[in-house]
PDB file of C-alpha atoms and ligand atoms in Angstrom:
ATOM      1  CA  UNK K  50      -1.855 -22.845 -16.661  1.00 86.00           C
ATOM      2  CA  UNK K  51      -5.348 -21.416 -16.891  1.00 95.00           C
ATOM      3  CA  UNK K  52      -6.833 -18.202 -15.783  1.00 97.00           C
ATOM      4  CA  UNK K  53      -9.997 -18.562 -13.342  1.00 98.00           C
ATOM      5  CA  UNK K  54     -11.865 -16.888 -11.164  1.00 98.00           C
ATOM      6  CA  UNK K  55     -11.144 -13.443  -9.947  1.00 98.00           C
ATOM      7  CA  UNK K  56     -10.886 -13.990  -6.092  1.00 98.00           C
ATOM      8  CA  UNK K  57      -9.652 -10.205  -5.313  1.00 98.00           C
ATOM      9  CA  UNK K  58     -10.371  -6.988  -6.593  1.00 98.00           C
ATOM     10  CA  UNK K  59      -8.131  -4.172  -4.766  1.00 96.00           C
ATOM     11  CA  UNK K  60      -7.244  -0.865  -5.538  1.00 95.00           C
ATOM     12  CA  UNK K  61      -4.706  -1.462  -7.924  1.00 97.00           C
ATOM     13  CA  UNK K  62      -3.917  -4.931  -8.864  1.00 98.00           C
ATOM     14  CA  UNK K  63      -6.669  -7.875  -9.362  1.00 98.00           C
ATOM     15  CA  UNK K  64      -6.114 -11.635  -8.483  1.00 98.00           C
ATOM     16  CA  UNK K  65      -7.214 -14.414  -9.881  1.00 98.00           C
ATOM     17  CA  UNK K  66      -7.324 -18.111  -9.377  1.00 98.00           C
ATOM     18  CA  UNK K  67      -5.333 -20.652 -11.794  1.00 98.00           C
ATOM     19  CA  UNK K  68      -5.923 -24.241 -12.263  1.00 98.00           C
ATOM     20  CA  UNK K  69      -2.988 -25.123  -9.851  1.00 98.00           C
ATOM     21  CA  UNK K  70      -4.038 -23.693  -6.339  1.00 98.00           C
ATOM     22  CA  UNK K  71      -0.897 -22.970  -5.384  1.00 98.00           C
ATOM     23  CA  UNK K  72      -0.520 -20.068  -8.668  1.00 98.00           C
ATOM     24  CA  UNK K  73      -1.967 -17.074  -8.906  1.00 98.00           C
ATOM     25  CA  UNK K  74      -2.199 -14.540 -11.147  1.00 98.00           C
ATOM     26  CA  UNK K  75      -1.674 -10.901 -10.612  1.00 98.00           C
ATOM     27  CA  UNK K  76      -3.324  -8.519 -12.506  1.00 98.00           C
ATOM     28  CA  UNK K  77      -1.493  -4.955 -12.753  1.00 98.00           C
ATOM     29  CA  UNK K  78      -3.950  -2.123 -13.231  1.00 98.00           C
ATOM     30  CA  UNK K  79      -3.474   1.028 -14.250  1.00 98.00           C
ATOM     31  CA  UNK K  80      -5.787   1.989 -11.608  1.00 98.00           C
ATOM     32  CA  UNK K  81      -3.963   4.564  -8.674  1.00 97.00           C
ATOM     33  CA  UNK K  82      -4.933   5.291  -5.504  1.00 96.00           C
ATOM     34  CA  UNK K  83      -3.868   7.818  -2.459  1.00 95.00           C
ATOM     35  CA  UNK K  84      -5.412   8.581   0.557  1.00 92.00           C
ATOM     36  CA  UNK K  85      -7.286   5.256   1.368  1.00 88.00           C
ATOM     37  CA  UNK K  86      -8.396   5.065  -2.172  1.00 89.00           C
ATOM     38  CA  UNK K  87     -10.130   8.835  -1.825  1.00 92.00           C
ATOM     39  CA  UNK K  88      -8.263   9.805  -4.822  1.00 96.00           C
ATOM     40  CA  UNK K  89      -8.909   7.347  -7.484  1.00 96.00           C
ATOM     41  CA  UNK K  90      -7.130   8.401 -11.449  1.00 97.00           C
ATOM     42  CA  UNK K  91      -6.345   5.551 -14.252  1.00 97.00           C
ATOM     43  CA  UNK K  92      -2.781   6.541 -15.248  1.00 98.00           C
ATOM     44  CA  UNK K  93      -2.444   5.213 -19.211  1.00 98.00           C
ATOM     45  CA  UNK K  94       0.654   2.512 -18.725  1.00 98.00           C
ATOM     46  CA  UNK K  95       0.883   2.125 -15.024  1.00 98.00           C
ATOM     47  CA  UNK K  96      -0.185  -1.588 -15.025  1.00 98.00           C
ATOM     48  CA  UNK K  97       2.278  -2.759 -17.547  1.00 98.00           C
ATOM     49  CA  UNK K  98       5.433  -0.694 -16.201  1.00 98.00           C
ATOM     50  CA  UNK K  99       4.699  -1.869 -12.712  1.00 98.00           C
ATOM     51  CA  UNK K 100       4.333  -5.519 -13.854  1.00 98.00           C
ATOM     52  CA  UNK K 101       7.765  -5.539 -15.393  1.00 98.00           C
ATOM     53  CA  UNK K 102       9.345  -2.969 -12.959  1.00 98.00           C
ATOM     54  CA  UNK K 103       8.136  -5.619  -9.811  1.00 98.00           C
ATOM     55  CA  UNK K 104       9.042  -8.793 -11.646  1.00 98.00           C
ATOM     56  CA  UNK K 105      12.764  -7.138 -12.411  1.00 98.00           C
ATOM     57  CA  UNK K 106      12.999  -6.398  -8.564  1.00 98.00           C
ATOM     58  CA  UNK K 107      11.881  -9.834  -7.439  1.00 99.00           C
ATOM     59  CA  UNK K 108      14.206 -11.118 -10.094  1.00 98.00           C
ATOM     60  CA  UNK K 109      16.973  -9.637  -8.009  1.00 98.00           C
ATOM     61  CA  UNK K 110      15.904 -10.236  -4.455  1.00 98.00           C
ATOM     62  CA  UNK K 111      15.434 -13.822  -5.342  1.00 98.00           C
ATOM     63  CA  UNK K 112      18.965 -13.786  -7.062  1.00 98.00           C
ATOM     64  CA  UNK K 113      20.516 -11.931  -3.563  1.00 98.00           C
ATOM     65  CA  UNK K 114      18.720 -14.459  -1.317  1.00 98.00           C
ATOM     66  CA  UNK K 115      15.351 -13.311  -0.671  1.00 98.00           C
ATOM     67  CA  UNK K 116      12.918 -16.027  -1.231  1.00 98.00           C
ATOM     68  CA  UNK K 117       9.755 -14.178  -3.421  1.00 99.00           C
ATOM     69  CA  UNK K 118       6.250 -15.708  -4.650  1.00 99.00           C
ATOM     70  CA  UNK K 119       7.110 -13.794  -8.165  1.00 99.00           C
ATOM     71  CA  UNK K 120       7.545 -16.735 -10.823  1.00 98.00           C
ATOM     72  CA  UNK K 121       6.844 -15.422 -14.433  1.00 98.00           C
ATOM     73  CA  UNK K 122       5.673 -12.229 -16.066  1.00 98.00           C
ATOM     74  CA  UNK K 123       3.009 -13.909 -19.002  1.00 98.00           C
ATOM     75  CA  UNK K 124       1.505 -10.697 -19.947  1.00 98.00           C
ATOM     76  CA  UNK K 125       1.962  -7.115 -20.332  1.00 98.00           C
ATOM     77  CA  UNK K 126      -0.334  -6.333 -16.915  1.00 98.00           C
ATOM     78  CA  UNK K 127       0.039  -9.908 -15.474  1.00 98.00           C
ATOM     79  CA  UNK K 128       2.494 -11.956 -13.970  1.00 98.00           C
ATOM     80  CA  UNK K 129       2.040 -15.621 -12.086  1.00 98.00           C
ATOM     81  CA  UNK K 130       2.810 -16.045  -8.646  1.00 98.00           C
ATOM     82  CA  UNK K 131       3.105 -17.998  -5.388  1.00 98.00           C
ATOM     83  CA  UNK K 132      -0.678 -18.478  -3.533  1.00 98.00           C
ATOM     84  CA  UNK K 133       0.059 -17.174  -0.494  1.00 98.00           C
ATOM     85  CA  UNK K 134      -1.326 -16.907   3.001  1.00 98.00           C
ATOM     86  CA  UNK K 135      -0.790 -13.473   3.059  1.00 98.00           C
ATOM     87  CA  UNK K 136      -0.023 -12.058   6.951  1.00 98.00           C
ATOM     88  CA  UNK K 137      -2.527  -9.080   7.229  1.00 98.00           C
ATOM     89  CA  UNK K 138       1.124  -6.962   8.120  1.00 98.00           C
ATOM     90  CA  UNK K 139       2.967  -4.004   6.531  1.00 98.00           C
ATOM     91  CA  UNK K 140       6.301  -3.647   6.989  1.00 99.00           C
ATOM     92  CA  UNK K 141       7.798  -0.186   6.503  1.00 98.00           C
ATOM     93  CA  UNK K 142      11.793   1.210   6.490  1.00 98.00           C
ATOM     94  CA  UNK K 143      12.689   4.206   6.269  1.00 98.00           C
ATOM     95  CA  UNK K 144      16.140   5.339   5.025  1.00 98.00           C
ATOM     96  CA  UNK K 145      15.161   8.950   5.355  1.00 98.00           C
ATOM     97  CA  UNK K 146      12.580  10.837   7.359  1.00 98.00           C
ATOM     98  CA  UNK K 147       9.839  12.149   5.348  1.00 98.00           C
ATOM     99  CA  UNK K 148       5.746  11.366   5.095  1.00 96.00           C
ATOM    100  CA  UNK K 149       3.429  10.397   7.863  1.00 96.00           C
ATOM    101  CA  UNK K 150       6.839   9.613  10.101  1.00 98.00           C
ATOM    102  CA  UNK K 151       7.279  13.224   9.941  1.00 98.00           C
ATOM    103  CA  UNK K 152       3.776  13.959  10.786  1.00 97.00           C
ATOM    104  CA  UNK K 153       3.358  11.902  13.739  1.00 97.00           C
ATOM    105  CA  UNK K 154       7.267  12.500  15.837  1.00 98.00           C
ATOM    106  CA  UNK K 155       6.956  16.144  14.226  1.00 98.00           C
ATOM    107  CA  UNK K 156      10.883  15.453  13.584  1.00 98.00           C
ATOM    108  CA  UNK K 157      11.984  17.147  10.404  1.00 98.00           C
ATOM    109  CA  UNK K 158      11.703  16.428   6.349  1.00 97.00           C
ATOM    110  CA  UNK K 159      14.733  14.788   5.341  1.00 97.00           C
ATOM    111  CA  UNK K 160      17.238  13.426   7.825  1.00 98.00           C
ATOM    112  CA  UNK K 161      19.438  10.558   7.114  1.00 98.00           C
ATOM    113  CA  UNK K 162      17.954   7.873   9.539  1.00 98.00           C
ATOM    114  CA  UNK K 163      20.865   5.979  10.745  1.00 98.00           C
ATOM    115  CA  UNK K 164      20.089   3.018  11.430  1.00 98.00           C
ATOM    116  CA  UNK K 165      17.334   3.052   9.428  1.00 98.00           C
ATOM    117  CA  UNK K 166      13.807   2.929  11.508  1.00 98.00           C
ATOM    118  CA  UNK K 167      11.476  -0.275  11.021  1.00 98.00           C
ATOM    119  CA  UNK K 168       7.435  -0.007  11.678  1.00 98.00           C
ATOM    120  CA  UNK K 169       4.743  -2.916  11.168  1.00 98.00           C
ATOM    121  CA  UNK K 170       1.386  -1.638  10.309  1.00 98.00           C
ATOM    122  CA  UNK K 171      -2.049  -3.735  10.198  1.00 98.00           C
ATOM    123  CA  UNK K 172      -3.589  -4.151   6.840  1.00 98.00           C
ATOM    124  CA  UNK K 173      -7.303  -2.430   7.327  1.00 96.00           C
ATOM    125  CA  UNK K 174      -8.133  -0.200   5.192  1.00 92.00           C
ATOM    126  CA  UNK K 175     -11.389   0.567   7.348  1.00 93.00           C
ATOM    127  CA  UNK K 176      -9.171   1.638  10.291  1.00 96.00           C
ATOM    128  CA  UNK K 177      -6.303   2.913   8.076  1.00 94.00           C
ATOM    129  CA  UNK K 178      -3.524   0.812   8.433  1.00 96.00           C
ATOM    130  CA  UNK K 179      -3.103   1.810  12.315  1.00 97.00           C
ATOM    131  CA  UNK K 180       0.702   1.024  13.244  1.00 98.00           C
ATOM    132  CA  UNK K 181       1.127  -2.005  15.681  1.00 98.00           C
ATOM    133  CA  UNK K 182       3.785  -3.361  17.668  1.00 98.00           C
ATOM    134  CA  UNK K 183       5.741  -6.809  17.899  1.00 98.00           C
ATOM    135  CA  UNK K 184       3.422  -7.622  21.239  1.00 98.00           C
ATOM    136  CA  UNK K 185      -0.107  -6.610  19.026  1.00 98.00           C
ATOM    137  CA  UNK K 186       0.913  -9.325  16.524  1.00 99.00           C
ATOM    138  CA  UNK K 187       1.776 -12.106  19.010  1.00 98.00           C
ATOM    139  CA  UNK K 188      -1.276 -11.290  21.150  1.00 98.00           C
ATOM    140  CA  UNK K 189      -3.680 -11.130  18.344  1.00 98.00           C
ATOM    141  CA  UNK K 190      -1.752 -14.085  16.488  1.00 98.00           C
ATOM    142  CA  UNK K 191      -1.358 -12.304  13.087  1.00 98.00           C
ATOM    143  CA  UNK K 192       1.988 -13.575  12.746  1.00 98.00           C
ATOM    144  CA  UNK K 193       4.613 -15.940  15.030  1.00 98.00           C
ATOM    145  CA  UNK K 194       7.623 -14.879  17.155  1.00 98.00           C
ATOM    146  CA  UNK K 195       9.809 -16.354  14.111  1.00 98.00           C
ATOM    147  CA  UNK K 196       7.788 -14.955  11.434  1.00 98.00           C
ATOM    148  CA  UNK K 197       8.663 -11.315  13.566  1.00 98.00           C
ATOM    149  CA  UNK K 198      11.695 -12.350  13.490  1.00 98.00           C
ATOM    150  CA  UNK K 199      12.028 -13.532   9.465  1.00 98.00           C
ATOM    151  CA  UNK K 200      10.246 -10.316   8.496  1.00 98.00           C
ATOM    152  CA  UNK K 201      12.503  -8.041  10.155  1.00 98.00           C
ATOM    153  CA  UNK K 202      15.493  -9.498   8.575  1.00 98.00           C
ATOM    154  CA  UNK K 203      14.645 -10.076   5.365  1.00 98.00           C
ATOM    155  CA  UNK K 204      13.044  -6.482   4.935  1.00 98.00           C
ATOM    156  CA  UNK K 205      16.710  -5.067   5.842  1.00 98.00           C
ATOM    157  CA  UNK K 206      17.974  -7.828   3.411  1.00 98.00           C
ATOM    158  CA  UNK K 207      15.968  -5.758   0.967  1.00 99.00           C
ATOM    159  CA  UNK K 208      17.003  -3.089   2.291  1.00 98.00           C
ATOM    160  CA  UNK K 209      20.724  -3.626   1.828  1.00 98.00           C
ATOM    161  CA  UNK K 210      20.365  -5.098  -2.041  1.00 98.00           C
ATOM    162  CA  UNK K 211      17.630  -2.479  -3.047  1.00 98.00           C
ATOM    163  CA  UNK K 212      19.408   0.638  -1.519  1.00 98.00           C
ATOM    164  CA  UNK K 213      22.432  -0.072  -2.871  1.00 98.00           C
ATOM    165  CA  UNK K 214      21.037  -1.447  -6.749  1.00 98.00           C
ATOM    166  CA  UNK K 215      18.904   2.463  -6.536  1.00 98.00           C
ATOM    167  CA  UNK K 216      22.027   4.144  -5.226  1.00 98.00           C
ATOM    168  CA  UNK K 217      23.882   3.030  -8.382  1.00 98.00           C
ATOM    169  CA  UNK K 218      21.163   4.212 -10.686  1.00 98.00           C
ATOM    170  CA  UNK K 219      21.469   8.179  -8.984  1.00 98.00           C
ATOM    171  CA  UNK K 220      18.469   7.061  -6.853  1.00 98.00           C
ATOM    172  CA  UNK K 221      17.822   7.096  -3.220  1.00 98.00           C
ATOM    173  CA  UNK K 222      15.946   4.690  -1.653  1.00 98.00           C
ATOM    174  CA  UNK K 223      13.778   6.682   0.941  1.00 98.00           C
ATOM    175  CA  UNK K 224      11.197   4.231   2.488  1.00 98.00           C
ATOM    176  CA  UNK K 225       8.921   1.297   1.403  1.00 98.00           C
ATOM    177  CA  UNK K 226       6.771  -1.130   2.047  1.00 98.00           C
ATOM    178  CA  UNK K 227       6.604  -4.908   2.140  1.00 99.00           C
ATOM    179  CA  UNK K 228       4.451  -7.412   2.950  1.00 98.00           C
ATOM    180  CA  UNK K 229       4.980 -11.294   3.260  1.00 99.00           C
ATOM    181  CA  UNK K 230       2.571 -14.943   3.454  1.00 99.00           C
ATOM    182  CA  UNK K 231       3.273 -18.381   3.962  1.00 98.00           C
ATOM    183  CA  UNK K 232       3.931 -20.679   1.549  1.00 98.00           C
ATOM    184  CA  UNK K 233       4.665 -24.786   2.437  1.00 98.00           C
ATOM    185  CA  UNK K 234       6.325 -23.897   5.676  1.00 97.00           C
ATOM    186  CA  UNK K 235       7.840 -20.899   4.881  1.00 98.00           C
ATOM    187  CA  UNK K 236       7.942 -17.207   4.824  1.00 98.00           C
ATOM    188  CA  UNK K 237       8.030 -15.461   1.537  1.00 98.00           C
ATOM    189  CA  UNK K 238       8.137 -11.831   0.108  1.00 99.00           C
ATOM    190  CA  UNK K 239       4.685 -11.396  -1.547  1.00 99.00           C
ATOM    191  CA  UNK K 240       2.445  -8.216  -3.305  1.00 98.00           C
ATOM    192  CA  UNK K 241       4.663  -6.039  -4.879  1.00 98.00           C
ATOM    193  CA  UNK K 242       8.084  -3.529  -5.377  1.00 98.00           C
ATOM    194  CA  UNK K 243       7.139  -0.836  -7.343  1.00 98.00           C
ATOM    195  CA  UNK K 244       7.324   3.010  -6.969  1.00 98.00           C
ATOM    196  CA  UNK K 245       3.573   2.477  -6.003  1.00 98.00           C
ATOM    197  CA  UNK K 246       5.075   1.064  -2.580  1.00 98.00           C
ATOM    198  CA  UNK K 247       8.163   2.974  -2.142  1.00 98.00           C
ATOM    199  CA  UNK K 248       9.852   6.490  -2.229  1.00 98.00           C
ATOM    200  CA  UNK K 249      12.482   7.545  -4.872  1.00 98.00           C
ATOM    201  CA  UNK K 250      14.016  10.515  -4.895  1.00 98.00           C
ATOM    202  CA  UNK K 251      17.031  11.417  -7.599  1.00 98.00           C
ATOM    203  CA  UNK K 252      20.010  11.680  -5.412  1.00 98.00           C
ATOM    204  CA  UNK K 253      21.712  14.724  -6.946  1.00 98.00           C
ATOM    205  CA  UNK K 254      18.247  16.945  -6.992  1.00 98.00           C
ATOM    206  CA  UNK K 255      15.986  14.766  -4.207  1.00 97.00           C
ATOM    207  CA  UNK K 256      13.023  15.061  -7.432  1.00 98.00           C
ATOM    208  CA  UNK K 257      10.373  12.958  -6.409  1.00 98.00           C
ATOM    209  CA  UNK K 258      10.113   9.696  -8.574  1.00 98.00           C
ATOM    210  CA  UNK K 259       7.574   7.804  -7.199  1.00 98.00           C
ATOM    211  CA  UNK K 260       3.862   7.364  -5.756  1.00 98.00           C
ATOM    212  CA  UNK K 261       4.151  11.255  -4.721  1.00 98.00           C
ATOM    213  CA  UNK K 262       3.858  12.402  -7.624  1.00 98.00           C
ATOM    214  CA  UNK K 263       0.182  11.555  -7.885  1.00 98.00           C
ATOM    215  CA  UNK K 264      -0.409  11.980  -3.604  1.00 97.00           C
ATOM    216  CA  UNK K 265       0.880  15.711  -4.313  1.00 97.00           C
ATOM    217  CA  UNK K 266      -0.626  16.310  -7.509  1.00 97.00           C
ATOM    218  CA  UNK K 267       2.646  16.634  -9.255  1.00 98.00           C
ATOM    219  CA  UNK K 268       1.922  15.446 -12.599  1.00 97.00           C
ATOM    220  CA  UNK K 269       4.468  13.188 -14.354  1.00 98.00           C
ATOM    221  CA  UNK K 270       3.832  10.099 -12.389  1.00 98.00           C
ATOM    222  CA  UNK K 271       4.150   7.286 -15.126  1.00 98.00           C
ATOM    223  CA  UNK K 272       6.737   9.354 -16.670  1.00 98.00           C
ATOM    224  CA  UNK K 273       8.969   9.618 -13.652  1.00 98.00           C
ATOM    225  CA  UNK K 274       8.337   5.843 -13.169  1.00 98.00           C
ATOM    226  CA  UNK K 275       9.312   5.058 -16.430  1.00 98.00           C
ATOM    227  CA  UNK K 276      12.624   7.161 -15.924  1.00 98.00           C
ATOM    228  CA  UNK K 277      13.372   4.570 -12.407  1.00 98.00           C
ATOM    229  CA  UNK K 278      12.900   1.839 -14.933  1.00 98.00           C
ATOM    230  CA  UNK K 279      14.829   3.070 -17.775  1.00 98.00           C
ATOM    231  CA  UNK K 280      17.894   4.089 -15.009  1.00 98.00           C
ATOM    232  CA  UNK K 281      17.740   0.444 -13.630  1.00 98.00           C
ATOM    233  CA  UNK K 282      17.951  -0.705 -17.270  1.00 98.00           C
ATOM    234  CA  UNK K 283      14.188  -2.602 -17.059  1.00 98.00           C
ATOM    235  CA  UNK K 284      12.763  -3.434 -20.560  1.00 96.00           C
ATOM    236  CA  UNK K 285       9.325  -1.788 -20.744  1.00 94.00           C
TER     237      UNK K 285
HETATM  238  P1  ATP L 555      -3.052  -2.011  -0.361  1.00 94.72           P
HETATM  239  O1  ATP L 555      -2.543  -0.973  -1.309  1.00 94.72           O
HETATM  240  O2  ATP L 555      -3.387  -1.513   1.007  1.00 94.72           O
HETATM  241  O3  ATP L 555      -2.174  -3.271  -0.352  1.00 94.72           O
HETATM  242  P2  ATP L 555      -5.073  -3.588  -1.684  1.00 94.72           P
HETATM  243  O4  ATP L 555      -5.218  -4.740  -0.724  1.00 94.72           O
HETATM  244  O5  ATP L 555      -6.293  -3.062  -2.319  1.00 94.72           O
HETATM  245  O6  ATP L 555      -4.441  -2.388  -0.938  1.00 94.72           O
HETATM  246  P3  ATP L 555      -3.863  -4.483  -4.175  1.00 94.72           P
HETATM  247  O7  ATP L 555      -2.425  -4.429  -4.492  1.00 94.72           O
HETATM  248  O8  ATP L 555      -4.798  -3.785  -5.101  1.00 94.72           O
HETATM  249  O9  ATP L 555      -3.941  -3.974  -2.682  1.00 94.72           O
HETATM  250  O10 ATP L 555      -4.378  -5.974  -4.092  1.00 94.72           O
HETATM  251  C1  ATP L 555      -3.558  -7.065  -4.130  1.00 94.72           C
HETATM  252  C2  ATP L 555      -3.920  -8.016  -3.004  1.00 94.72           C
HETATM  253  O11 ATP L 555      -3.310  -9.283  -3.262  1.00 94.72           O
HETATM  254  C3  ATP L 555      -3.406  -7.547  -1.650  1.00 94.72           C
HETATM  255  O12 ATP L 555      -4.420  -7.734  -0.689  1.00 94.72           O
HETATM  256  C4  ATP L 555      -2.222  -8.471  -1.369  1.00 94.72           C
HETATM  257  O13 ATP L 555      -2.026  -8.684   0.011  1.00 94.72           O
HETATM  258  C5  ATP L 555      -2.645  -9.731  -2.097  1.00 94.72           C
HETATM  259  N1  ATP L 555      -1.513 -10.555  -2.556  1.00 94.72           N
HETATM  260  C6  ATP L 555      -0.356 -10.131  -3.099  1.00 94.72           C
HETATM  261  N2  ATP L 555       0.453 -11.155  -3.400  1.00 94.72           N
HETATM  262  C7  ATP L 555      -0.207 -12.290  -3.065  1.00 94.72           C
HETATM  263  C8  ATP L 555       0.093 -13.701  -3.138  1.00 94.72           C
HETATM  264  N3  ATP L 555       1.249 -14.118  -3.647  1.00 94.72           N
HETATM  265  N4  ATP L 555      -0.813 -14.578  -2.672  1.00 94.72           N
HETATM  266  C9  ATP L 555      -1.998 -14.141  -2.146  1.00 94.72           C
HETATM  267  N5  ATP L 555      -2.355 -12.843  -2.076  1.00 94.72           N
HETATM  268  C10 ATP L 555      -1.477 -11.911  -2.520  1.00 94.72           C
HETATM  269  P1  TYD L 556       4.181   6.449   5.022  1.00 94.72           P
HETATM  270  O1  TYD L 556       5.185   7.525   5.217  1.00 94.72           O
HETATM  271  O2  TYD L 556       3.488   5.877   6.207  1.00 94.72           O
HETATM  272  O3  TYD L 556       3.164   6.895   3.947  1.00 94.72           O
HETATM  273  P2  TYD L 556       2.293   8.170   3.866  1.00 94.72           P
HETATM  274  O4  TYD L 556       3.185   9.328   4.011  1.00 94.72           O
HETATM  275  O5  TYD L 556       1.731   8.016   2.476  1.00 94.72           O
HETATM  276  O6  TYD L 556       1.294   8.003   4.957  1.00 94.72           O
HETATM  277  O7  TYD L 556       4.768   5.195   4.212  1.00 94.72           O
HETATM  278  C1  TYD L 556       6.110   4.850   4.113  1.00 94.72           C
HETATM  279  C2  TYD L 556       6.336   4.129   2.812  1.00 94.72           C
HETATM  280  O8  TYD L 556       5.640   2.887   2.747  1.00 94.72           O
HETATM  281  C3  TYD L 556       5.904   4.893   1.575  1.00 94.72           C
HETATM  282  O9  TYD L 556       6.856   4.654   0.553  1.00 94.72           O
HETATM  283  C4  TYD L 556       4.593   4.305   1.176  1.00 94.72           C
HETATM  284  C5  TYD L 556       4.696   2.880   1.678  1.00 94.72           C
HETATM  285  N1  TYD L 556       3.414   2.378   2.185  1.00 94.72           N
HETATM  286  C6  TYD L 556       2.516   1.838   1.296  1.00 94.72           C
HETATM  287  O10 TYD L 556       2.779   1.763   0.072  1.00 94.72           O
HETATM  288  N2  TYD L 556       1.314   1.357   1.763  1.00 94.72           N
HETATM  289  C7  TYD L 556       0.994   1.413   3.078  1.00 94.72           C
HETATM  290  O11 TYD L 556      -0.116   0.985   3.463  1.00 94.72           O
HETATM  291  C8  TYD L 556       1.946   1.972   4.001  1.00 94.72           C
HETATM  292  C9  TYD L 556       1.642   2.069   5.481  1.00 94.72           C
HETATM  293  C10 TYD L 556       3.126   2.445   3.513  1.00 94.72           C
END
């Protein structure tokens, strides 16, 4: 397998083209971003803890069930994938309230959501991710009925493996983000799992261990991600 072109340069991971067209390769930077990519830092490590934090968590999901593009880690910032037609979707659950939920119901910081709430958002940077509805998807054929439908279950498949696999660790599992493609006539988890895309919090002090860290200037951030790695027992 050969590295090619680069066919994607986003905020914090690269892609590039392989000589089979159905691989790609992802390319873990250490680059962060926040705020729509208004706050831009290079975090020394970031791209290789997130690479083998993400391929551990695939690991799992696909062992639970949950078909993933993730194939192989093959270097410390890279790791070969599935080439997927990615659905320009979000999906978000939240375990607890906290973040822009907060913001926009005005409900308080830190309730138990029970059930847990589920939200699709469009992936446009340009218009900031607006949040969207089952009927915005159908109408402007960004995804099918059953692809509503897969995405919704498997994210609360996730859900159910990922709180629970945290929960053991002292971690709680506060919200996250997924986002899926297509792949040969079927639906499969693609991007990423890492505390980039999630919220952490220890359970026994709520400390923040993820992506907040750097959104609220907290200092830390690789640091707190290596400690979710190190608790989860993933070889950095
Ligand atoms: P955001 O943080 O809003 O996702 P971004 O698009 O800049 O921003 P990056 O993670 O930097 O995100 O870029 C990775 C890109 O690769 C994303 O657009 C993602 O949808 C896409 N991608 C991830 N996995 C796959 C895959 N298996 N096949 C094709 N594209 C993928
Ligand atoms: P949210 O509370 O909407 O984020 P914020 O408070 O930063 O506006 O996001 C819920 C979770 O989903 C959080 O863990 C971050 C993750 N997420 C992303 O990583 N990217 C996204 O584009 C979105 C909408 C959410």
């Amino acid at each position: 397998m050969k590295k090619q072109a680069e066919l994607f340069n986003g905020k914090a991971k690269t892609v590039y083209a392989t000589d089979d067209p159905d691989k790609l390769i992802l390319h873990f930077r250490n680059d962060t971003s926040a705020f729509d990519g208004e706050k831009i830092e290079q975090l020394d490590r970031k791209g290789m803890v997130n690479n083998r934090f993400n391929a551990f968590i695939m690991e799992k999901l696909e062992a639970a069930g949950v078909p993933t593009h993730h194939e192989k880690i093959i270097s410390d910032e890279e790791s070969l994938v599935k080439n997927l037609d990615m659905l320009p979707i979000e999906c978000v659950v939240r375990n607890i309230s906290t973040g822009s939920l907060c913001k926009r119901l005005g409900v308080e910081e830190g309730m138990d959501l029970n059930p847990p709430t589920f939200e699709f958002f469009l992936k446009n940077d340009e218009l900031h991710d607006p949040m969207i509805n089952d009927y915005h998807i159908l109408s402007f054929k960004w995804a099918t009925e059953d692809e509503i439908a897969q995405m919704k279950t498997l994210t609360f498949k996730v859900n159910d493996i990922l709180t629970k696999l945290f929960r053991d660790a002292g971690m709680l599992l506060v919200d996250y983000k997924l986002e899926f493609g297509r792949y040969q006539g079927a639906l499969l988890l693609g991007d990423e799992f890492t505390p980039d895309g999630c919220r952490l919090w220890d359970i026994e002090t709520r400390k923040k261990l993820d992506k907040d860290r750097f959104r609220q200037g907290l200092g830390g951030v690789v640091e707190a991600y290596e400690e979710v790695a190190h608790r989860l027992g993933v070889k950095l």
